[in-house]
Each structure stands twice: as C-alpha cells, then as structure tokens.
Amino acid sequence: MRILPIALLLTAAIAATATAQGGGTAFTVAETGRSFASLASAVSSIGDGAGTIVIAPGTYRQCAVQEGGDIAYRAAQPRTVIFDGAICEGKAALVLRGRAAHVDGLIFQSLRVPDGNGAGIRLEQGNLDVEGAVFRNSEEGILTHDDANGAIRIDHSTFQRLGRCDRDLDCAHGVYTGNYGSLTVTRSRFEAGNGGHYLKTRSPRVTITGNSFDDSAGRATNYMIDLSNGASGTISGNEMVQGRDKENYSAFITVAPEGREHDSSGLVIADNSASFVPGLSRQSTFVANWTDDRVRIGANRIASGIKVTDRR
C-alpha cells in the first residue's frame, strides 16, 4: 500500500474535514492538495496516474467509477466516512477497473439494485487492498469479475447483514470473488448474514486466516467459506459458529461444489474452531469435498455433531 509523508496526509485530512463541515468540498487529493465536491471528480482528476483521495467525515450519497490508475480511497478519520445507498452503473458504490485500488477506513451501507447484486465494491480488474472497512445492510459487500493476474487483500474489515437468496435471482454473498489470481482475508469479521455464503471465491490461491464467522444471528444462510472450484493455500486460525436459521447447514467449508477447476491437494486447513450456537444440536461437516484431491486437514477444534470431512 502506498505510504505518503505524514505531514501531507494530515494537511489533506484537515482540509477535507474543514470543507466538509462548511458544506463545500470533501474529497481532497493528497498529492496535489486539490479538493472536489464529488468523489467522481476527484477520481477523474487522478485519471490513469496514482493518487490518494482523503475523505472528510460524513455520510455521502455518492458513487464513483475508476477507469484507470492506482487510487487510494482513505477516510481522514477511520470509519467516519459512510457511503450510503448511491450506486454507479447499477453495480456498486465503487466500481473499480484501474490498475489498483486501496480502500482504507470507509463504511458502505444500504446498497441494493434490481439484479440483487448491489455492492460496496465491484472489482472488475486490477489489484485491490481493503483495510479497516465496514460493509453492512447491503446485498453484497465485495463482488468481483475475473482477473487471473490480480490480487485481492482484505484485512481488519467487517461484513454484516449481507447476502440474499430471494426473488428467483442468483444468490448474493458477503464477499464473492471470481477467478482472481489470489485472495487473502485476514483479521476480519463476518456476521449476521441474510442469505448466501459468507465468503465465496473462485480464486485458485487463498489465504484465509484469523477471521471470525459468526452465524448466530444469520437468516437462511449457507456455508462459511465456499471454495467454489477448489483452491490451494491456507485456511487457519478462524473461529466459526453456525446458527439455527440455515438454508443449508450441511457444511462449514466446501471444496469445489461447482466443479473442480483448481487443484486442492495443496490446501491446508488447520487450527480453526467450528461449533454451533449454544443449545443447538445437529449434524454437519467441517470440510465437504467434491473432489478426490487430498486436502490436508490438520488439528482443528470441532464440536460434537460435526464430522471432520466427507466426500460428496
């Protein structure tokens, strides 16, 4: 992630905050000091270059499309910037198809569209880093296309009250990544889903470590982690609690339920915990495998009623 001089960032943050409070411009490009009334204008000013947009605290009914470049979207004060309800191109608050994007400390909420895939972020190409963000009360948190050369990294973020499986439309999920080169999800929280999976990915390489998947308040949800076409990598240090209200409670983690496209023999699943909410007794499987790949399942803390693995 780009590192800017502290003085430059502080100057931009103070300027952005002051203009926002005065009802004027709230989006400041740190490198130039220019401020804009709209996020779209700030993005356009960077174009195919590189820059950081520092955003003043507030609730914004705005969206933007990044056509190129390497852009950081950074809250002047973490989690005081809310993008609420506005959708670009019928897709998301941020539609990204540049070289790279960095999202730091932003909140995305109340995002819905007719096709049921309203998201905080729609990633169409390029790399994406998300740090300290919140995605809530929407159809999807992050939804991506395919980019075999791209990398996605999500850290210290929260995904709550996301997903849906209704209206005779394809399901939406908390995070749904296409066939991206790699996916890394660390120190993040997934909770209170409204349908679909908490984390669904078609990436061939994953690192999913140190996260919380709390389905206690979930409604008609499915899997915690769905590796739709198989994957190699690591799933470790995650805490998973399955709730009562499930559309499908047969598994916590799935390997290639939609067809094997990636070899999963290099996948290691260890040092996780899996349990049910207190007072719930049922049968489930920790890792359901639709392939003959020998997934390496190490020591995990698994509650009574949960089978370690099965072949489907």
Tab-separated table of C-alpha atoms in Angstrom, residues 79 81-83 103-109 111 120 130-137 141 156-162 191:
chain	number	residue	atom	x	y	z
A	79	ARG	CA	-14.879	4.614	9.971
A	81	VAL	CA	-16.986	8.138	6.246
A	82	ILE	CA	-20.214	6.432	5.114
A	83	PHE	CA	-21.242	5.764	1.520
A	103	VAL	CA	-9.798	1.289	0.369
A	104	ASP	CA	-8.976	2.369	3.902
A	105	GLY	CA	-11.405	3.009	6.775
A	106	LEU	CA	-14.621	3.507	4.765
A	107	ILE	CA	-18.156	2.305	5.540
A	108	PHE	CA	-20.519	1.083	2.800
A	109	GLN	CA	-24.209	0.544	3.550
A	111	LEU	CA	-26.702	-0.810	-1.383
A	120	GLY	CA	-19.979	-1.670	-1.695
A	130	VAL	CA	-9.173	-3.234	1.684
A	131	GLU	CA	-8.175	-2.211	5.199
A	132	GLY	CA	-10.381	-1.364	8.169
A	133	ALA	CA	-13.582	-1.094	6.128
A	134	VAL	CA	-17.191	-1.942	7.018
A	135	PHE	CA	-19.770	-3.393	4.620
A	136	ARG	CA	-23.306	-3.651	6.027
A	137	ASN	CA	-27.014	-3.850	5.273
A	141	GLY	CA	-20.028	-6.450	0.364
A	156	HIS	CA	-9.320	-5.988	9.615
A	157	SER	CA	-12.720	-5.409	7.994
A	158	THR	CA	-16.327	-6.189	8.924
A	159	PHE	CA	-19.075	-7.746	6.795
A	160	GLN	CA	-22.516	-7.749	8.428
A	161	ARG	CA	-26.116	-8.271	7.343
A	162	LEU	CA	-25.143	-9.078	3.755
A	191	GLU	CA	-21.679	-11.918	10.852
